Tab-separated table of C-alpha atoms in Angstrom:
chain	number	residue	atom	x	y	z
A	1	MET	CA	0.000	0.000	0.000
A	2	THR	CA	1.365	3.416	-0.898
A	3	ASN	CA	1.295	6.538	1.186
A	4	GLN	CA	-1.390	9.042	0.189
A	5	ASN	CA	-0.041	11.585	-2.318
A	6	LYS	CA	3.593	10.560	-2.004
A	7	LYS	CA	5.450	12.046	-4.971
A	8	VAL	CA	8.886	11.617	-6.477
A	9	VAL	CA	10.796	13.295	-9.272
A	10	ILE	CA	13.361	11.148	-11.082
A	11	TYR	CA	15.568	12.492	-13.855
A	12	LYS	CA	18.393	11.586	-16.192
A	13	THR	CA	20.444	14.320	-17.778
A	14	LYS	CA	23.520	14.693	-19.908
A	15	TYR	CA	24.134	18.455	-19.877
A	16	GLY	CA	21.993	19.684	-16.964
A	17	SER	CA	18.699	21.057	-18.280
A	18	ALA	CA	16.627	18.040	-17.165
A	19	LYS	CA	18.262	18.311	-13.725
A	20	GLN	CA	17.323	21.984	-13.433
A	21	TYR	CA	13.701	21.273	-14.338
A	22	ALA	CA	13.558	18.294	-11.979
A	23	GLU	CA	14.879	20.457	-9.137
A	24	TRP	CA	12.298	23.169	-9.824
A	25	ILE	CA	9.475	20.611	-9.919
A	26	ALA	CA	10.608	18.901	-6.693
A	27	GLU	CA	10.982	22.267	-4.993
A	28	GLU	CA	7.497	23.380	-6.065
A	29	LEU	CA	5.885	20.068	-5.035
A	30	LYS	CA	8.039	19.702	-1.898
A	31	CYS	CA	8.829	16.111	-2.804
A	32	GLU	CA	11.770	13.764	-3.109
A	33	ILE	CA	14.098	13.958	-6.101
A	34	TYR	CA	16.585	11.423	-7.460
A	35	ARG	CA	18.998	11.230	-10.332
A	36	GLN	CA	17.982	8.013	-12.095
A	37	GLU	CA	21.364	6.409	-11.434
A	38	ASN	CA	20.731	6.821	-7.690
A	39	PHE	CA	17.191	5.431	-7.718
A	40	SER	CA	16.144	1.805	-7.397
A	41	ALA	CA	13.156	0.614	-9.433
A	42	ALA	CA	12.092	-1.360	-6.356
A	43	SER	CA	11.354	1.986	-4.671
A	44	LEU	CA	8.655	2.907	-7.199
A	45	ASP	CA	6.080	1.099	-5.037
A	46	LYS	CA	6.448	3.785	-2.341
A	47	TYR	CA	4.985	6.553	-4.518
A	48	ASP	CA	1.538	7.494	-5.823
A	49	THR	CA	2.865	10.052	-8.312
A	50	ILE	CA	5.994	9.477	-10.357
A	51	ILE	CA	7.410	12.346	-12.398
A	52	TYR	CA	10.170	11.287	-14.746
A	53	GLY	CA	12.270	13.630	-16.849
A	54	GLY	CA	15.014	12.995	-19.328
A	55	SER	CA	16.968	14.693	-22.053
A	56	LEU	CA	15.643	14.191	-25.566
A	57	TYR	CA	17.921	12.726	-28.236
A	58	ALA	CA	16.465	12.131	-31.711
A	59	VAL	CA	12.985	11.637	-30.181
A	60	GLY	CA	14.360	9.217	-27.566
A	61	ILE	CA	13.986	10.145	-23.888
A	62	LEU	CA	17.171	9.382	-21.956
A	63	GLY	CA	16.536	6.662	-19.355
A	64	ILE	CA	12.850	6.110	-20.179
A	65	SER	CA	13.414	2.365	-19.767
A	66	LEU	CA	12.991	2.836	-15.991
A	67	ILE	CA	9.346	3.702	-16.589
A	68	LYS	CA	8.717	1.366	-19.538
A	69	ASN	CA	10.247	-1.682	-17.862
A	70	ASN	CA	8.287	-1.093	-14.654
A	71	TYR	CA	5.032	0.183	-16.094
A	72	GLU	CA	3.024	-2.836	-14.943
A	73	LYS	CA	3.485	-1.723	-11.324
A	74	LEU	CA	2.928	1.951	-12.251
A	75	LYS	CA	-0.250	1.655	-14.298
A	76	ASP	CA	-2.535	2.531	-11.362
A	77	LYS	CA	-0.401	5.497	-10.310
A	78	LYS	CA	-0.136	8.992	-11.722
A	79	VAL	CA	2.808	9.008	-14.118
A	80	ILE	CA	4.041	12.235	-15.670
A	81	ILE	CA	6.936	12.232	-18.099
A	82	PHE	CA	8.788	15.236	-19.404
A	83	SER	CA	11.480	15.451	-22.027
A	84	VAL	CA	13.954	18.284	-22.341
A	85	GLY	CA	15.452	19.394	-25.620
A	86	ILE	CA	16.411	22.416	-27.644
A	87	SER	CA	13.424	22.209	-30.000
A	88	PRO	CA	10.176	23.943	-29.130
A	89	SER	CA	7.209	21.744	-28.379
A	90	ASN	CA	4.935	20.993	-31.299
A	91	GLU	CA	2.315	18.369	-32.049
A	92	LYS	CA	4.335	16.394	-34.603
A	93	THR	CA	7.427	16.135	-32.417
A	94	GLY	CA	5.272	15.324	-29.381
A	95	ASN	CA	3.562	12.508	-31.277
A	96	ASP	CA	6.930	11.180	-32.478
A	97	VAL	CA	8.299	11.190	-28.925
A	98	ILE	CA	5.225	9.398	-27.576
A	99	THR	CA	5.285	6.823	-30.393
A	100	ASN	CA	8.994	6.084	-29.903
A	101	ASN	CA	9.051	5.996	-26.086
A	102	PHE	CA	5.694	4.790	-24.788
A	103	THR	CA	3.982	1.419	-24.964
A	104	GLU	CA	0.388	1.375	-26.237
A	105	GLU	CA	-0.898	1.260	-22.660
A	106	MET	CA	1.323	4.152	-21.596
A	107	LYS	CA	0.066	6.314	-24.482
A	108	ASN	CA	-3.406	6.342	-22.927
A	109	LYS	CA	-2.380	6.880	-19.311
A	110	VAL	CA	0.869	8.855	-19.087
A	111	ASP	CA	0.807	12.637	-19.044
A	112	TYR	CA	3.638	13.847	-21.310
A	113	HIS	CA	5.254	17.299	-21.512
A	114	HIS	CA	8.179	18.679	-23.486
A	115	LEU	CA	10.291	21.475	-22.014
A	116	ARG	CA	12.856	23.533	-23.866
A	117	GLY	CA	16.353	23.325	-22.492
A	118	ALA	CA	19.698	24.892	-23.231
A	119	PHE	CA	22.317	24.239	-25.871
A	120	ASN	CA	26.002	25.028	-26.017
A	121	TYR	CA	27.907	23.327	-28.824
A	122	ASN	CA	31.233	23.860	-27.046
A	123	LYS	CA	30.081	21.776	-24.049
A	124	LEU	CA	28.969	18.771	-26.091
A	125	SER	CA	30.757	15.444	-25.996
A	126	PHE	CA	32.818	14.547	-29.048
A	127	LEU	CA	30.134	12.148	-30.299
A	128	HIS	CA	27.372	14.733	-29.901
A	129	LYS	CA	29.487	17.334	-31.692
A	130	ILE	CA	29.828	14.970	-34.645
A	131	MET	CA	26.077	14.312	-34.653
A	132	MET	CA	25.284	18.026	-34.537
A	133	TRP	CA	27.844	18.817	-37.246
A	134	THR	CA	26.176	16.182	-39.442
A	135	MET	CA	22.732	17.673	-38.787
A	136	LYS	CA	24.107	21.126	-39.602
A	137	LYS	CA	25.434	19.904	-42.950
A	138	ILE	CA	22.086	18.295	-43.794
A	139	ILE	CA	20.230	21.516	-42.979
A	140	GLU	CA	22.701	23.672	-44.884
A	141	ARG	CA	22.094	21.583	-48.017
A	142	LYS	CA	18.413	22.543	-47.950
A	143	LYS	CA	17.326	25.619	-49.810
A	144	PRO	CA	16.785	28.401	-47.253
A	145	GLU	CA	13.073	28.605	-48.120
A	146	ASN	CA	12.701	24.861	-47.330
A	147	ARG	CA	14.223	25.081	-43.853
A	148	THR	CA	11.824	24.603	-40.956
A	149	GLU	CA	11.776	26.831	-37.900
A	150	ASP	CA	13.562	24.032	-36.030
A	151	ASP	CA	16.229	23.957	-38.758
A	152	LYS	CA	16.769	27.703	-38.475
A	153	GLY	CA	16.840	27.524	-34.691
A	154	LEU	CA	19.406	24.751	-34.720
A	155	LEU	CA	21.687	26.664	-37.083
A	156	THR	CA	21.481	29.669	-34.762
A	157	ALA	CA	22.127	27.548	-31.662
A	158	LEU	CA	25.198	25.978	-33.242
A	159	SER	CA	26.802	29.390	-33.641
A	160	SER	CA	25.882	30.808	-30.254
A	161	PRO	CA	24.769	29.198	-26.984
A	162	CYS	CA	21.103	29.510	-26.076
A	163	ASP	CA	19.110	28.815	-22.936
A	164	PHE	CA	15.324	28.476	-22.968
A	165	LYS	CA	14.964	27.057	-19.459
A	166	SER	CA	12.395	28.875	-17.361
A	167	LYS	CA	10.690	27.930	-14.129
A	168	LYS	CA	7.342	28.940	-15.637
A	169	ASN	CA	7.698	26.044	-18.104
A	170	ILE	CA	6.987	23.580	-15.275
A	171	LEU	CA	3.525	25.021	-14.526
A	172	PRO	CA	1.592	22.496	-16.704
A	173	ILE	CA	3.378	19.658	-14.877
A	174	ILE	CA	2.560	21.124	-11.468
A	175	GLU	CA	-1.080	21.557	-12.527
A	176	SER	CA	-1.193	17.958	-13.745
A	177	VAL	CA	0.141	16.669	-10.420
A	178	GLU	CA	-2.388	18.721	-8.477
A	179	LYS	CA	-5.387	17.512	-10.539
């Protein structure tokens, strides 16, 4: 049996934006917070509300396997998942993220949110720099009039660091928890 309204925020981050959002959410909800590496899946039983956040890489949420692999024991709990990435939230990307990260059952029960993070090319790992350089070259080959807003934003971000993190971005998650 779980404790009434016991909440936890769990996150996995590579460059820090998911951590910042997780800290803001835990602070606002006055609940426990864990980096995924320091959290045991066996502890999920203790909570009524699980908020999981991870960095977004090519529509994959970092560490989402914690939720997917344990969803059978979470299906009667409130589960909120947020991803963090440089791209703004839009319906197509949101649908792609849900399709690539959630089981069919999760799609109907999990509350998903995307939050914009920060980006600094100079702080990327070597592998991520190569991936971003490749994406840049692909975008640059497009005619300027065929570039999407995301394409243009990425080209800008590659030349100068940007930070879209804001505490106000967590408000829909807080509202969802309090429903």
